[in-house]
XYZ file of C-alpha atoms in Angstrom:
173
model
C -9.337 23.875 -23.348
C -8.220 23.633 -19.439
C -7.599 20.718 -17.879
C -10.564 18.713 -16.042
C -10.372 18.475 -12.453
C -12.371 15.159 -11.605
C -14.337 15.810 -8.517
C -12.833 13.778 -5.008
C -15.870 12.757 -2.848
C -15.501 12.066 1.162
C -15.593 8.246 0.143
C -13.145 8.433 -2.541
C -10.421 10.557 -0.378
C -10.521 8.131 2.881
C -10.886 4.953 0.950
C -7.717 6.522 -0.728
C -5.346 8.248 2.535
C -6.508 4.351 3.899
C -4.683 2.793 0.730
C -1.689 5.135 0.612
C -1.322 4.789 4.145
C -0.950 1.390 4.137
C 1.813 1.187 1.287
C 3.945 3.942 3.561
C 3.353 2.017 7.021
C 5.220 -0.805 4.632
C 7.888 1.723 2.749
C 9.256 3.220 6.599
C 9.807 -0.484 7.204
C 11.686 -0.580 4.551
C 13.400 3.312 5.062
C 13.910 2.223 8.491
C 16.450 -0.698 7.491
C 18.209 1.404 5.154
C 18.679 4.227 7.379
C 19.796 1.498 10.360
C 22.378 0.078 7.961
C 24.830 3.049 7.280
C 27.719 2.339 9.133
C 28.315 5.117 11.756
C 32.464 4.574 11.283
C 31.701 5.744 7.842
C 29.032 8.264 8.145
C 30.877 10.809 6.724
C 31.041 8.983 3.390
C 29.793 11.241 0.069
C 30.218 9.556 -2.987
C 30.999 13.238 -5.051
C 31.684 16.603 -3.289
C 28.493 17.817 -4.095
C 26.830 14.747 -2.295
C 25.109 14.882 1.381
C 26.972 12.649 3.296
C 25.342 9.187 4.375
C 24.360 10.799 7.361
C 22.553 13.951 5.959
C 21.103 12.242 3.593
C 19.579 9.757 6.543
C 18.623 12.385 8.197
C 17.040 14.187 5.726
C 14.983 11.553 4.273
C 13.926 10.610 8.106
C 13.108 14.163 9.189
C 11.430 15.677 5.627
C 9.146 12.364 6.124
C 8.351 13.281 9.341
C 8.121 16.945 8.495
C 5.885 15.697 5.627
C 3.297 13.805 7.433
C 2.886 16.445 10.248
C 2.446 19.106 7.440
C -0.404 16.818 6.350
C -2.316 16.081 9.487
C -1.810 19.615 10.301
C -2.911 20.689 6.994
C 0.254 23.078 6.945
C 3.581 22.277 5.745
C 6.196 24.480 7.934
C 9.671 22.669 7.368
C 11.420 24.886 9.474
C 11.500 22.580 12.387
C 14.563 22.513 14.067
C 14.809 18.977 15.906
C 18.811 17.539 15.966
C 19.532 14.378 14.040
C 20.251 11.476 16.544
C 23.709 9.958 17.047
C 24.023 7.239 15.799
C 22.319 5.676 12.544
C 19.874 2.810 15.057
C 18.822 6.163 16.932
C 17.941 7.940 14.148
C 16.120 4.815 12.328
C 14.207 4.719 15.726
C 13.576 7.791 15.825
C 12.344 7.917 12.112
C 10.235 4.419 13.087
C 8.514 6.379 16.177
C 7.535 9.499 14.283
C 6.653 8.402 10.984
C 3.675 5.739 13.197
C 2.807 9.138 14.837
C 2.267 11.412 11.978
C 0.565 8.134 10.407
C -1.806 8.101 12.606
C -2.199 10.967 13.142
C -3.470 11.087 9.275
C -5.423 8.253 9.545
C -7.571 9.942 12.337
C -8.460 13.046 9.732
C -12.206 13.418 8.331
C -12.687 13.393 4.979
C -13.365 17.145 4.989
C -9.606 17.894 6.772
C -8.418 15.376 3.663
C -10.018 17.682 1.122
C -8.973 20.877 2.550
C -6.416 22.678 -0.032
C -3.196 22.905 1.510
C -0.985 25.291 -0.068
C 3.319 23.703 -0.360
C 5.526 26.839 -0.812
C 3.599 27.869 -3.957
C 4.094 25.848 -5.997
C 0.894 23.409 -5.424
C -2.474 24.071 -3.667
C -3.730 20.028 -3.377
C -5.972 18.685 -0.782
C -3.599 17.656 2.225
C -4.232 14.022 1.156
C -2.830 14.403 -2.136
C 0.466 14.901 -0.469
C 0.502 11.325 0.824
C 1.831 10.601 -2.894
C 4.289 13.435 -2.976
C 5.771 11.864 -0.032
C 5.827 8.239 -1.311
C 7.718 9.531 -4.249
C 10.416 11.427 -1.808
C 10.535 9.069 0.137
C 11.952 6.066 -2.624
C 14.000 8.433 -3.850
C 16.570 9.676 -1.476
C 15.435 5.745 -0.120
C 17.035 4.801 -3.327
C 19.888 7.228 -3.209
C 21.135 6.385 -0.025
C 20.990 2.667 -0.641
C 23.589 2.656 -3.470
C 26.655 4.383 -0.960
C 25.446 1.596 1.510
C 27.937 -1.408 -0.398
C 31.311 1.457 -0.935
C 30.545 2.195 2.630
C 31.189 -1.771 3.668
C 27.647 -1.790 4.231
C 24.966 -4.655 2.930
C 22.165 -3.685 1.211
C 18.697 -4.826 2.934
C 16.085 -5.736 0.434
C 13.594 -3.448 -0.408
C 11.383 -4.857 -2.952
C 13.098 -8.009 -3.302
C 15.917 -9.866 -1.736
C 19.199 -8.358 -2.474
C 23.123 -9.661 -3.354
C 23.661 -9.185 0.524
C 20.286 -9.900 1.630
C 17.808 -12.812 0.588
C 13.956 -12.165 0.542
C 11.884 -13.657 2.666
C 8.009 -13.086 2.541
C 6.518 -11.946 5.596
């Protein structure tokens, strides 16, 4: 028997989008702190010769998150943008916050029919655009976790992510 596909209604997709965007906005703040924690004088650190450097990983995380949210808003994934990485971790974190917030607002302004529009993702998927918000979240959290494991070996501190760390106490907002 073929897999049954759920029917996505306009009301559902708008609620789904709004819920995901609230979570992505919170995650972006955490990701920004992890990127900013990369010490510029140790940004060439890599735990293994096959690993990305901390700077490469931080830029992949920031840049791809922005490309991804823009792809959702554009109804087209074009990962060929060659924006140069900012020079410092602080500048990269600021670029990420500004650019990602812009993307969040673009997706927030989409109509239900746009959110339900199937978008091809490099031959791997052809899903309604809003469903890629979960893929974006998973990608971001995955690479943020990788980058967070680089911080202590580089002599930096790990910010609280989902609770306190040995380096930063958790404080309720």
